[in-house]
Tab-separated table of C-alpha atoms in Angstrom:
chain	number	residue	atom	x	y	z
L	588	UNK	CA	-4.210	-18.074	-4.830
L	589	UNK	CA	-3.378	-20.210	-7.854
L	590	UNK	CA	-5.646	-22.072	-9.245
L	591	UNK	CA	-8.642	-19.696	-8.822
L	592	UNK	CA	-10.295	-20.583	-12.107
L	593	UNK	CA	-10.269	-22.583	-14.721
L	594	UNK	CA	-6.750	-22.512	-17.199
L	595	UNK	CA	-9.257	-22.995	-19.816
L	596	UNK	CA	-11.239	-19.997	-19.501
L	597	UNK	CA	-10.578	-16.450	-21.179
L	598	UNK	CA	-8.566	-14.461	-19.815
L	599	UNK	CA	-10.828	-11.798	-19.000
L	600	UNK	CA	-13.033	-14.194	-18.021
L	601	UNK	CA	-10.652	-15.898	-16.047
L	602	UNK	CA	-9.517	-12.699	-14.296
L	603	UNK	CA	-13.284	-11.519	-13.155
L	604	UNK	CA	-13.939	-15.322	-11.902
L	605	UNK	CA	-10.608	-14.904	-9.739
L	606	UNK	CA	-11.905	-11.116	-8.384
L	607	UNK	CA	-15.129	-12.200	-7.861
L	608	UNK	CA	-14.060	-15.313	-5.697
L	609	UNK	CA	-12.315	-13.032	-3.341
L	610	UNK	CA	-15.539	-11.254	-2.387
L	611	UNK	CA	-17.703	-13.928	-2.186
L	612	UNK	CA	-15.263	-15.814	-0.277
L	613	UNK	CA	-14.623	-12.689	2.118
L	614	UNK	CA	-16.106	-12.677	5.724
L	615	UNK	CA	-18.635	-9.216	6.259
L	616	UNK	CA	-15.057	-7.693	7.908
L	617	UNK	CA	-13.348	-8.027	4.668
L	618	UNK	CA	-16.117	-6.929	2.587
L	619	UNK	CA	-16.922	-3.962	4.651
L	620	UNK	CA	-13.334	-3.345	4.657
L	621	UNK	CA	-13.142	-3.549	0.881
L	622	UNK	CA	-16.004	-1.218	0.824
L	623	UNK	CA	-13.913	1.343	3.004
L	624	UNK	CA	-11.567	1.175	0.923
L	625	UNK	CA	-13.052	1.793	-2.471
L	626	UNK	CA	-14.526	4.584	-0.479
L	627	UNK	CA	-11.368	6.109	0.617
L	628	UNK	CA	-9.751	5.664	-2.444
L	629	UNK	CA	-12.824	7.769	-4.540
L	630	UNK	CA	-12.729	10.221	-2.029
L	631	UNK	CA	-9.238	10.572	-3.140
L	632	UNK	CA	-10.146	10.459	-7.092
L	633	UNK	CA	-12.455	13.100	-6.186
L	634	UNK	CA	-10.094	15.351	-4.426
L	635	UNK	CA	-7.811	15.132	-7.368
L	636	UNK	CA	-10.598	15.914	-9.903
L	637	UNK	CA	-11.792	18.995	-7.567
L	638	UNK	CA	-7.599	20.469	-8.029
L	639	UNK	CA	-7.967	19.980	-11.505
L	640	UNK	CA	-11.179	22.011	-12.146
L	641	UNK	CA	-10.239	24.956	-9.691
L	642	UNK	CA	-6.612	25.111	-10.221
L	643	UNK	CA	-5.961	25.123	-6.433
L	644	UNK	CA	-2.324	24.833	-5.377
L	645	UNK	CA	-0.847	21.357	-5.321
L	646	UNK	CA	2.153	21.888	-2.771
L	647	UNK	CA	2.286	23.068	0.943
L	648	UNK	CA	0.755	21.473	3.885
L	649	UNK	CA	-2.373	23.284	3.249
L	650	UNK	CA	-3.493	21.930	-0.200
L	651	UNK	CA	-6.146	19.499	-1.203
L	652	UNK	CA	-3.236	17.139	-2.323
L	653	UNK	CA	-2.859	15.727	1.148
L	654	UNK	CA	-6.551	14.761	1.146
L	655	UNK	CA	-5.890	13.130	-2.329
L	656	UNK	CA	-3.025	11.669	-1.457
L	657	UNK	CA	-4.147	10.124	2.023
L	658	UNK	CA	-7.884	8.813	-0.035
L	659	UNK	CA	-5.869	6.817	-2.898
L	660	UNK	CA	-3.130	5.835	-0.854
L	661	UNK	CA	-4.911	4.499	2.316
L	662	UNK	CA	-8.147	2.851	0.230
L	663	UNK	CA	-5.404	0.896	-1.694
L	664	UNK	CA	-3.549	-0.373	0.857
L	665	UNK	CA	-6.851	-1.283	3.309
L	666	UNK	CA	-7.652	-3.224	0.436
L	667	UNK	CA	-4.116	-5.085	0.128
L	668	UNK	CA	-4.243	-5.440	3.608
L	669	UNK	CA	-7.437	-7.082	3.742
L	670	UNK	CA	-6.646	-9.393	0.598
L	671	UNK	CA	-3.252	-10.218	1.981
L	672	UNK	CA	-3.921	-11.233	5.341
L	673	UNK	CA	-6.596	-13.634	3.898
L	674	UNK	CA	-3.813	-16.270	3.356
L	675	UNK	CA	-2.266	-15.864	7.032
L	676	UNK	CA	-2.336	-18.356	9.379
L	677	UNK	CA	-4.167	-15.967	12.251
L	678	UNK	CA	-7.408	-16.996	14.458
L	679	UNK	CA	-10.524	-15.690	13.041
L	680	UNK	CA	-11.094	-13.322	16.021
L	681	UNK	CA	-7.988	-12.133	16.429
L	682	UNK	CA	-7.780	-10.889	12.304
L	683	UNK	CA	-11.146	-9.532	12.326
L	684	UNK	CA	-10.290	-7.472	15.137
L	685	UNK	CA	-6.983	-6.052	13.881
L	686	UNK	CA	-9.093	-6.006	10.631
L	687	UNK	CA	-11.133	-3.987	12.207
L	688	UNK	CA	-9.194	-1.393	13.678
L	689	UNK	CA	-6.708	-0.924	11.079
L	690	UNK	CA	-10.074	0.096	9.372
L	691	UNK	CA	-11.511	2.331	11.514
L	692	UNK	CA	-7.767	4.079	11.536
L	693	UNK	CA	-7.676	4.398	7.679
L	694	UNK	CA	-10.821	6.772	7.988
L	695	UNK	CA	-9.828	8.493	11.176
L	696	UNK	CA	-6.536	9.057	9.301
L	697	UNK	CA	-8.407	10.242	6.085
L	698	UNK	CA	-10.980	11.739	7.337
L	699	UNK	CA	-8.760	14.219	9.711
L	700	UNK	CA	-6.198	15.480	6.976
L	701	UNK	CA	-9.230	15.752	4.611
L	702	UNK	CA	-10.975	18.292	7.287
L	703	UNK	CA	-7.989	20.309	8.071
L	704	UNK	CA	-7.269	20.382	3.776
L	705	UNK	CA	-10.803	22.096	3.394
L	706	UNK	CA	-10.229	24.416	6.663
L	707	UNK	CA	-7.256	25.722	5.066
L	708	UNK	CA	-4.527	24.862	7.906
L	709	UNK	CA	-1.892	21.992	8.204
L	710	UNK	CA	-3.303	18.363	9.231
L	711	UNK	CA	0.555	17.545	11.059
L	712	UNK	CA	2.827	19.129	13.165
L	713	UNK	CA	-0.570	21.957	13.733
L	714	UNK	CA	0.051	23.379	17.659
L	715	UNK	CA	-1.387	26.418	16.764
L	716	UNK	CA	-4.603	26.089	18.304
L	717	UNK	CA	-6.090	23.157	21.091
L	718	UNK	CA	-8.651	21.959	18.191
L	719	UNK	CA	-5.506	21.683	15.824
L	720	UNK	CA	-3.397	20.196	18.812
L	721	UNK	CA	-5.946	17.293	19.250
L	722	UNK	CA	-6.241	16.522	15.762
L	723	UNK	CA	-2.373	16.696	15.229
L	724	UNK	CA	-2.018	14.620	18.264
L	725	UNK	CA	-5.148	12.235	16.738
L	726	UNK	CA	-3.425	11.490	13.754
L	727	UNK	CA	0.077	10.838	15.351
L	728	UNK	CA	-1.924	8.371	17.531
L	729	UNK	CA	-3.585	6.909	14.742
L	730	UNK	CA	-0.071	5.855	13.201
L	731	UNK	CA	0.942	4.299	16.059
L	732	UNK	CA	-2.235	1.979	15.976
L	733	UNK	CA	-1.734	1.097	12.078
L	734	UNK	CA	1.954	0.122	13.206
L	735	UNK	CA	0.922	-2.148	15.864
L	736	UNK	CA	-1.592	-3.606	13.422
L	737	UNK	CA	0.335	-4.322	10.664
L	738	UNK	CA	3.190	-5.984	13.464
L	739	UNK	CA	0.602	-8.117	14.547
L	740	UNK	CA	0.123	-9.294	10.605
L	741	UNK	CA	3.313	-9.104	9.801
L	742	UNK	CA	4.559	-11.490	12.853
L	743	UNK	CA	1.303	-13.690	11.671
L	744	UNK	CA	3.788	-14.414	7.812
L	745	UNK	CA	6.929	-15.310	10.259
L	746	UNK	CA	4.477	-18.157	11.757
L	747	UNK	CA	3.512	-19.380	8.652
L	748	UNK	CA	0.465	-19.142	6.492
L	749	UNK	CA	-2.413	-21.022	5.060
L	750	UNK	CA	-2.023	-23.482	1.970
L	751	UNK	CA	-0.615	-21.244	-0.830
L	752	UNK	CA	2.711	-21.735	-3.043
L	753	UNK	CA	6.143	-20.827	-1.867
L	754	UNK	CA	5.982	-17.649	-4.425
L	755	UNK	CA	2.932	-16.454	-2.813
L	756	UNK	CA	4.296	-16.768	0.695
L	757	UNK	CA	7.619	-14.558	-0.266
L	758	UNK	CA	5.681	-11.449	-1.774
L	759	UNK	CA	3.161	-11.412	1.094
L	760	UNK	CA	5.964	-11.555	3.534
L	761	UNK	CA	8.137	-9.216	1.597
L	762	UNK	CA	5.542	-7.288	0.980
L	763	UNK	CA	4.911	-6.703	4.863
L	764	UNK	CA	8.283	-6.133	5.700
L	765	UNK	CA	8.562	-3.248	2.915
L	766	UNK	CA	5.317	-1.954	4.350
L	767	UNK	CA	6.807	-2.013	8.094
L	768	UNK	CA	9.620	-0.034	6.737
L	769	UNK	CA	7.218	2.922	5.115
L	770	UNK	CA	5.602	3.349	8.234
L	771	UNK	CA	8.840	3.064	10.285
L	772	UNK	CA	9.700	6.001	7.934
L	773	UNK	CA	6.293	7.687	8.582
L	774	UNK	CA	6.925	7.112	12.762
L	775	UNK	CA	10.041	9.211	11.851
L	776	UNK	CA	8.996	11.932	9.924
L	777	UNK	CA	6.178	12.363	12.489
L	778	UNK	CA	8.415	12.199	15.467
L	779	UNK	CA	11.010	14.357	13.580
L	780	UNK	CA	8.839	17.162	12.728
L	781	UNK	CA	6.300	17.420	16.127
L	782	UNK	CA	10.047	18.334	17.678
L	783	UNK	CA	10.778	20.950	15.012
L	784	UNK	CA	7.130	22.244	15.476
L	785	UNK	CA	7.334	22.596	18.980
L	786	UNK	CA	11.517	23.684	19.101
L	787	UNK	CA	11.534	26.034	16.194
L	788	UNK	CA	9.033	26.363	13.334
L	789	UNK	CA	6.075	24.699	11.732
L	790	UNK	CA	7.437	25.611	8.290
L	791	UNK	CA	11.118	23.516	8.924
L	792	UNK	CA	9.457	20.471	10.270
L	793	UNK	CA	7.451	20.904	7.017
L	794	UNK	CA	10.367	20.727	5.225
L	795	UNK	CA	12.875	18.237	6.880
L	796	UNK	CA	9.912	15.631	6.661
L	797	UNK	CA	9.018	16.577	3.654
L	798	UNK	CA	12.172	14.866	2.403
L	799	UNK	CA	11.754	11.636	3.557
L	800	UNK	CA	8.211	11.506	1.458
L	801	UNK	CA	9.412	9.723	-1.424
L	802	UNK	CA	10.818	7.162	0.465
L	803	UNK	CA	7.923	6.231	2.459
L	804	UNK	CA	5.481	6.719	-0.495
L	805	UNK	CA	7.547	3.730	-2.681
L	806	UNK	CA	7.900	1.388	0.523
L	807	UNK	CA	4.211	1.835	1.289
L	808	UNK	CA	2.805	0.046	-1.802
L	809	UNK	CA	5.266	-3.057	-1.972
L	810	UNK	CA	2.233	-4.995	-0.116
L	811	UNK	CA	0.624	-4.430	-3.442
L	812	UNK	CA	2.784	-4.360	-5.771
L	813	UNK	CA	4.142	-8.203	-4.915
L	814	UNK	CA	1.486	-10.115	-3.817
L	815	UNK	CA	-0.273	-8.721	-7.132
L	816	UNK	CA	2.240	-9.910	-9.569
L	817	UNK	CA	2.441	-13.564	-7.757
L	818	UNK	CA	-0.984	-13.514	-8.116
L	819	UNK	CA	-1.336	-13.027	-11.644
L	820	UNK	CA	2.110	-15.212	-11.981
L	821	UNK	CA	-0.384	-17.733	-10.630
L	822	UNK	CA	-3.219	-17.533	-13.387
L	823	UNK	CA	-0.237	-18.522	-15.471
L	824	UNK	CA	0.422	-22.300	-17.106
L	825	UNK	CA	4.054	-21.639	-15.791
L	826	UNK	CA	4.981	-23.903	-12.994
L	827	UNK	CA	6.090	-22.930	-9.271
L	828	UNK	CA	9.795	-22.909	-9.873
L	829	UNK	CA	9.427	-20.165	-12.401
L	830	UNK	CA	6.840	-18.499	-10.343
L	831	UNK	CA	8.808	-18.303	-7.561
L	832	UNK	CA	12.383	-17.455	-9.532
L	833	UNK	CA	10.088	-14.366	-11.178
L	834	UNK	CA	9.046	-13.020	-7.512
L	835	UNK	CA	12.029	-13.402	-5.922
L	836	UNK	CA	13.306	-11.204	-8.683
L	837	UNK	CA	10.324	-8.737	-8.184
L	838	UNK	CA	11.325	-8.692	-4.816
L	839	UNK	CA	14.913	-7.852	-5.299
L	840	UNK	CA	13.813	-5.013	-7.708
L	841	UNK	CA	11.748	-3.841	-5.078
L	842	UNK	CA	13.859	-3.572	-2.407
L	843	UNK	CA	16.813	-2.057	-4.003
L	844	UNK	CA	14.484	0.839	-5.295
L	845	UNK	CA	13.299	1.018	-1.839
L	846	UNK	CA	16.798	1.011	-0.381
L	847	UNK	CA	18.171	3.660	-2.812
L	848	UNK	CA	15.078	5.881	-2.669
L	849	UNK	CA	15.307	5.496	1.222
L	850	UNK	CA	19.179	6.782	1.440
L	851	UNK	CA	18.479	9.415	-0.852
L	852	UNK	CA	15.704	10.852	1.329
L	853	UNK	CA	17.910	10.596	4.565
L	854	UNK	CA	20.507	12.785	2.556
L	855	UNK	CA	18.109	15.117	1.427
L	856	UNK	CA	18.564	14.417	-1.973
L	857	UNK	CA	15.371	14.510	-4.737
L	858	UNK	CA	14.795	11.110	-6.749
L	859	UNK	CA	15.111	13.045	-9.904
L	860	UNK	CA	18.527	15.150	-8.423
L	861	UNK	CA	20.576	11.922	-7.510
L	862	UNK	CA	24.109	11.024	-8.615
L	863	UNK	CA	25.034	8.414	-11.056
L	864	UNK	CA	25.391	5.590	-9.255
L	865	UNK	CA	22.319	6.141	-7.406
L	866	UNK	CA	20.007	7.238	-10.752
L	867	UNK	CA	22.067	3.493	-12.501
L	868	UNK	CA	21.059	1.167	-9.293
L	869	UNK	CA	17.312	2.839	-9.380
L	870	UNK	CA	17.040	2.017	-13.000
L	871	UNK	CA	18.313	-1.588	-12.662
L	872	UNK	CA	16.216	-2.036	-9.649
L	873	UNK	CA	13.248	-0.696	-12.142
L	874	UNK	CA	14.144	-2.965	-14.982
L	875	UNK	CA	13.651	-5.650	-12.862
L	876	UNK	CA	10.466	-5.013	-11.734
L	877	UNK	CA	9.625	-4.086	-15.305
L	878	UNK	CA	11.329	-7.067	-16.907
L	879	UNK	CA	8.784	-9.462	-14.545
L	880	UNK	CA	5.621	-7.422	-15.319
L	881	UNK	CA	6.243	-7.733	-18.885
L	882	UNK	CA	7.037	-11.809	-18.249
L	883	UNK	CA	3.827	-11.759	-16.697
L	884	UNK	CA	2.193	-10.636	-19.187
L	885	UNK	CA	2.912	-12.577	-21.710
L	886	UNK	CA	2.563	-15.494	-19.786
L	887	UNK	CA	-1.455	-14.279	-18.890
L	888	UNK	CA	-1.366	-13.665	-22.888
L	889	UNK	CA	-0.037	-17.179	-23.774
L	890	UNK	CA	-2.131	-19.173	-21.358
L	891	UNK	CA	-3.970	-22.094	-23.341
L	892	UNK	CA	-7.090	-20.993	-24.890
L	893	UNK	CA	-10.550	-23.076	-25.221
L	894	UNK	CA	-11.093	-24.069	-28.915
L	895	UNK	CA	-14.379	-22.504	-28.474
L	896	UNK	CA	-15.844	-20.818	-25.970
């Protein structure tokens, strides 16, 4: 995850060596799972595109959002996922099959809110008729399976994990543990509002869940966001020590945001309504990430340059 290419190349060119080694070293699960992915995630772009051009409403359980939502946010992470786990220390068999499934999930998942979007009704907490029943139950089922999945990965970075530098190792197993805590938020908002539905209203357990979203959409994307930057960190001349001093920071930042953004949702309290202290630790918790993603970059920016290509 380092040395993918040459320090001598471009960086451009140096960037689309290090992409195009991870498909051509990927096994036909990972590639078809890439595929999925990019798949997912345009089917998202093109839910977004479709509320632009009609104007449709982007709020309520019923709008196209969810679709676009569940398309970009599910085709990213398969893809982290897929990428991330390449550097675990797992039997072949037993990652393609949990490859495999969490797959077949992410379109189940996808493909299920997308249908109910276009029908016009709510994708969760939907008891209203047996076809809406099944699917609500289908994608309640389909959460537990992407939990169980990701456990079995996430136990996988406890055991250890292939050949790759300390920094590496912390962001992917960061990364994982942020991720178990978005869907540990999602098992709870699901949980939370199938008893509202079925004790009181469909429109409360709409809302009550709808207040721990924030929260489980920043958790959900720390598998990307940290493996990505030690990564890059790696296509750097810098050596490990920095590396590893500039994710563990990233990691910090991340998990304070997380943290924050997490006990504001359990108090029903909006990101952008928070007190002071709350609004100062989410900006220091930002800076952080910030400060390392500009590092970063100038450290891809300064890498030593060929004379002459």
């Amino acid at each position: 995850m380092t040395d993918v290419a040459p320090r001598t190349r471009s960086l451009p060119a140096t960037l689309g060596f290090a992409l195009a080694r991870i498909w051509r070293n990927g096994r036909p699960v990972e590639r078809t799972a890439y595929l999925v992915g990019a798949l997912l995630f345009t089917s998202g772009l093109v839910h977004v595109a479709v509320l632009l051009v009609t104007g449709h409403t982007w709020v309520g359980p019923v709008s196209l959002r969810k679709a676009a939502t569940f398309g970009l946010s599910f085709g990213l992470t398969l893809a982290t996922v897929v990428w991330t786990t390449s550097f675990l220390k797992i039997s072949t068999r037993v990652r393609s099959v949990l490859l495999t499934v969490f797959t077949v999930v992410c379109v189940v998942e996808t493909t299920l809110v997308s249908m109910q979007a276009w029908r016009g009704v709510p994708s969760h907490f939907n008891f209203e008729t047996p076809f809406d029943t099944v699917v609500a139950m289908a994608l309640a089922a389909g959460g537990a399976v992407i939990i169980l999945t990701v456990l079995g990965f996430a136990s996988a970075t406890i055991v250890g994990s292939r050949e790759i530098t300390p920094s590496t190792r912390l962001a992917v197993r960061a990364g994982f543990v942020i991720l178990l805590v978005s869907l540990g938020i999602g098992a709870v908002m699901v949980a939370h509002g199938a008893v509202e539905a079925r004790t009181g209203s469909a429109q409360l357990a709409y809302t009550t869940t709808g207040k721990l979203k924030p929260a489980h959409a920043v958790a959900m994307h720390g598998i990307l966001v940290l493996p990505a930057l030690a990564w890059l960190l790696g296509l750097t001349n810098w050596p490990e020590r920095a590396r590893l001093g500039l994710v563990a920071i990233a990691t910090a930042g991340y998990a304070i945001l997380t943290a924050v953004v997490l006990v504001e949702s359990f108090n029903g309290v909006s990101p952008f309504a928070a007190t002071g202290p709350e609004t100062a630790t989410s900006a220091v918790a930002i800076a952080l990430l910030a400060g390392v993603t500009v590092v970063t970059a100038f450290g891809l920016l300064s890498r030593r340059r060929p004379a002459a290509d």
